[in-house]
Amino acid sequence: MLIRKIVNITSTIAGVLMIAAVSFNKLPWWSLLVLAFLWLFITAYGVANIRSGYFLKSLNNNPKFTEKKIAITFDDGPDPNTLKILEVLNTYNVKGTFFCIGKQIEKYPDILLRIIEENHIIGNHTFTHDKLIDIYSTDKFTKEIEDADTIIEKISGKKPLLFRPPYGITNPKIARAVKKTGHSVIGWNKRSFDTTIPSEKVILKRITKNLKGGDVILLHDTKIITVAVLEQLLLFLQSNNFTTVTIDELFSIQAYA
Ligand SMILES: [Zn+2]
């Protein structure tokens, strides 16, 4: 957030000075274009990378964690495939953190309840997870978070305090919405790309490479391939003496109000 302020102030000052220089023919006009592209490039990087902390503070991993404990997170459920994920987690006695979508909860309330009954943690992942959600106004995005909270609370009696932005995208409107709702924003530092990569091996390699205590893995409980990846991951964790914790434990924060 501080970096963003520095970038914006520096760009504005540079822009004003350059306009003056261009008008006195001291600089070519296209130098302003270069500045505009540079600003756009940095801002786009901040939008697309939740870990950059460009617009808001998110918890992506806990480097202070010296023990070999990591957190596994699942996005976009509940979904019938979530049941297979829960089975694997049960077999290895592992607890995960599930960032659920409101409209999916409407469809599968029983699966949401089962996640909670099996002592996993639930977080908010907006109500619709719409493709265009990242261009919503602050008020519309705030409503997305509040509506998801409402349905989670209606079905489970729990009001989530953890929130993960869809696609890991952040911008000033989302930052303002989250400030209003007061949720802790949870990112990740091990992205699996299990929604796009078709190979179990490649996905597993991505998430296990240089894995260390305090890391947060992002998976999707909606994907069939993720069931097999999860099983391989849990075997890897076992043979490398890793254990797992839920997100609230990893960051010593509260999952519910
Ligand atoms: Zn998502």
XYZ file of C-alpha atoms and ligand atoms in Angstrom:
258
model
C 0.000 0.000 0.000
C 2.916 2.321 0.810
C 4.569 1.319 -2.465
C 1.355 2.247 -4.294
C 1.354 5.728 -2.736
C 5.020 6.237 -3.646
C 4.378 5.030 -7.238
C 1.343 7.316 -7.650
C 2.992 10.422 -6.168
C 6.225 9.873 -8.136
C 4.293 9.278 -11.375
C 2.198 12.430 -10.872
C 5.257 14.623 -10.180
C 7.146 13.056 -13.103
C 4.070 13.548 -15.336
C 3.740 17.259 -14.500
C 7.489 17.886 -15.014
C 7.463 15.942 -18.278
C 4.417 17.825 -19.640
C 6.302 21.072 -18.949
C 9.437 19.704 -20.626
C 7.441 18.495 -23.663
C 5.742 21.890 -24.047
C 9.200 23.573 -24.101
C 10.403 20.981 -26.632
C 12.943 19.604 -24.161
C 11.449 16.082 -24.319
C 9.716 14.162 -27.135
C 5.911 13.746 -26.673
C 6.194 9.946 -26.558
C 8.154 10.096 -23.281
C 4.732 10.732 -21.636
C 3.482 7.507 -23.210
C 6.440 5.615 -21.719
C 5.585 6.996 -18.272
C 1.892 6.053 -18.681
C 2.792 2.497 -19.750
C 5.211 2.125 -16.841
C 2.513 3.207 -14.377
C -0.023 0.843 -16.007
C 2.436 -2.061 -15.879
C 3.172 -1.604 -12.158
C -0.536 -1.153 -11.326
C -1.551 -4.238 -13.347
C 1.101 -6.269 -11.505
C -0.374 -5.091 -8.203
C -3.926 -6.001 -9.327
C -2.983 -9.512 -10.449
C -0.681 -10.422 -7.557
C -2.303 -10.586 -4.164
C 1.119 -11.265 -2.638
C 2.413 -7.866 -3.764
C 0.277 -6.169 -1.072
C -0.118 -3.284 -3.511
C -3.726 -2.457 -2.613
C -4.374 -4.256 0.675
C -2.699 -6.330 3.348
C -3.214 -10.044 2.850
C -1.901 -13.025 4.790
C -0.144 -15.225 2.235
C 2.199 -17.340 4.352
C 3.701 -17.156 7.817
C 7.499 -17.043 7.545
C 7.794 -16.883 11.360
C 6.502 -20.446 11.550
C 9.610 -22.467 12.308
C 7.813 -25.818 12.664
C 7.127 -27.893 9.544
C 3.445 -26.988 9.497
C 1.573 -25.779 6.436
C -2.037 -24.888 5.578
C -4.009 -26.420 2.708
C -6.825 -24.259 1.336
C -9.638 -25.104 -1.089
C -11.572 -22.543 -3.152
C -14.876 -22.391 -5.046
C -16.972 -25.080 -3.309
C -19.099 -26.541 -1.946
C -19.511 -28.920 -4.850
C -20.273 -32.668 -5.152
C -16.516 -33.145 -5.718
C -15.889 -31.655 -2.253
C -17.121 -34.946 -0.773
C -14.223 -36.808 -2.414
C -11.798 -34.188 -1.062
C -13.279 -34.631 2.428
C -12.826 -38.405 2.189
C -9.117 -38.028 1.400
C -8.651 -35.492 4.208
C -10.405 -37.860 6.626
C -8.221 -40.793 5.628
C -5.098 -38.807 6.546
C -6.747 -36.998 9.474
C -5.954 -33.605 7.974
C -7.968 -30.406 8.449
C -8.287 -27.883 5.634
C -9.666 -24.393 5.102
C -12.482 -24.024 2.542
C -13.247 -20.653 0.919
C -16.859 -21.106 -0.170
C -19.026 -19.295 -2.716
C -22.498 -18.193 -1.572
C -24.436 -19.435 -4.604
C -22.707 -22.836 -4.302
C -23.788 -22.976 -0.643
C -27.363 -22.322 -1.794
C -27.087 -25.380 -4.051
C -25.259 -27.654 -1.614
C -26.015 -26.598 1.979
C -25.517 -30.172 3.250
C -21.975 -30.248 1.907
C -21.194 -26.973 3.688
C -22.500 -28.480 6.921
C -20.437 -31.610 6.405
C -17.248 -29.523 5.955
C -17.955 -27.844 9.287
C -19.006 -31.057 11.060
C -15.703 -32.620 10.073
C -13.893 -29.726 11.783
C -12.528 -27.976 8.754
C -12.643 -24.180 8.579
C -14.921 -22.124 6.316
C -14.044 -18.768 4.770
C -15.912 -16.300 2.545
C -15.189 -16.305 -1.215
C -17.996 -13.860 -2.269
C -21.583 -14.740 -3.181
C -21.388 -15.071 -6.970
C -17.637 -15.223 -7.829
C -18.766 -13.521 -11.051
C -16.264 -13.272 -13.908
C -16.648 -9.485 -13.843
C -16.574 -9.188 -10.046
C -13.263 -7.339 -10.122
C -14.829 -4.358 -11.870
C -17.746 -4.128 -9.391
C -18.208 -0.903 -7.425
C -17.184 -0.828 -3.761
C -20.841 -1.104 -2.683
C -21.585 -4.022 -5.010
C -18.432 -5.863 -3.904
C -19.248 -5.201 -0.242
C -22.680 -6.767 -0.835
C -20.993 -9.824 -2.375
C -19.046 -10.370 0.850
C -22.039 -9.628 3.095
C -24.406 -11.927 1.151
C -21.930 -14.809 1.385
C -21.563 -14.181 5.134
C -25.360 -14.176 5.501
C -25.894 -17.562 3.856
C -22.980 -19.155 5.725
C -24.401 -17.841 8.992
C -27.955 -18.899 8.088
C -26.916 -22.478 7.410
C -24.101 -23.032 9.870
C -24.639 -20.413 12.575
C -21.048 -19.247 12.025
C -20.038 -15.789 10.809
C -16.761 -16.091 8.884
C -13.958 -13.599 9.443
C -11.665 -14.968 6.736
C -12.068 -13.743 3.164
C -10.308 -14.687 -0.051
C -10.832 -12.484 -3.147
C -11.822 -14.392 -6.322
C -8.889 -15.006 -8.681
C -6.586 -13.443 -6.080
C -7.246 -10.098 -7.708
C -7.150 -6.938 -5.616
C -7.859 -3.286 -6.437
C -8.796 -0.092 -4.549
C -12.551 -0.958 -4.566
C -11.960 -4.418 -3.083
C -9.607 -2.854 -0.524
C -12.369 -0.408 0.524
C -14.990 -3.214 0.654
C -12.819 -5.386 2.890
C -12.073 -2.422 5.154
C -15.848 -1.992 5.582
C -16.591 -5.660 6.334
C -13.535 -6.130 8.555
C -12.500 -9.564 7.233
C -8.917 -10.834 7.272
C -7.811 -11.251 3.649
C -6.171 -14.597 2.998
C -3.933 -15.203 -0.009
C -1.456 -18.018 -0.658
C 2.165 -18.526 -1.590
C 1.845 -21.913 -3.312
C -0.543 -21.674 -6.254
C -1.344 -25.041 -7.798
C -3.075 -23.907 -11.003
C -5.160 -27.089 -10.613
C -7.942 -25.380 -12.593
C -5.788 -25.148 -15.714
C -2.857 -27.607 -15.576
C -3.982 -31.069 -16.747
C -1.070 -33.030 -15.212
C -1.161 -34.274 -11.582
C 2.623 -34.530 -11.579
C 3.152 -30.930 -12.699
C 0.641 -29.596 -10.161
C 2.215 -31.614 -7.351
C 5.675 -30.389 -8.281
C 4.493 -26.772 -8.242
C 3.130 -27.018 -4.701
C 5.802 -29.214 -3.120
C 8.865 -27.476 -4.585
C 10.786 -25.693 -1.771
C 7.831 -26.245 0.572
C 8.541 -24.888 4.055
C 6.792 -24.345 7.387
C 4.200 -21.549 7.271
C 3.370 -22.012 3.590
C -0.211 -21.764 2.280
C -1.273 -24.015 -0.608
C -4.145 -23.083 -2.926
C -6.245 -25.923 -4.388
C -9.820 -26.128 -5.726
C -12.234 -28.691 -4.247
C -14.330 -28.416 -7.429
C -11.712 -30.134 -9.591
C -11.583 -33.918 -10.103
C -7.809 -33.819 -10.668
C -7.364 -32.205 -7.250
C -8.545 -35.364 -5.454
C -5.560 -37.316 -6.806
C -3.194 -34.368 -6.305
C -4.324 -34.047 -2.690
C -3.673 -37.714 -1.971
C -0.152 -37.412 -3.431
C 0.426 -34.187 -1.508
C -0.587 -35.775 1.800
C 1.749 -38.710 1.161
C 4.539 -36.226 0.390
C 3.833 -34.326 3.609
C 3.885 -37.556 5.620
C 7.184 -38.768 4.221
C 8.778 -35.327 4.669
C 7.551 -34.900 8.263
C 5.210 -31.998 7.538
C 1.958 -31.573 9.415
C -0.976 -29.319 8.593
C -2.910 -26.599 10.375
C -5.930 -24.526 9.403
C -5.512 -20.875 8.326
C -6.655 -19.444 11.674
C -4.016 -21.500 13.474
C -1.277 -20.648 10.983
C -1.770 -16.907 11.476
C -3.114 -17.000 15.072
C -6.319 -15.233 14.041
C -10.016 -15.959 14.574
C -11.938 -17.817 11.866
C -15.394 -16.824 13.117
C -16.915 -13.841 14.907
Zn -12.221 -18.753 -6.654
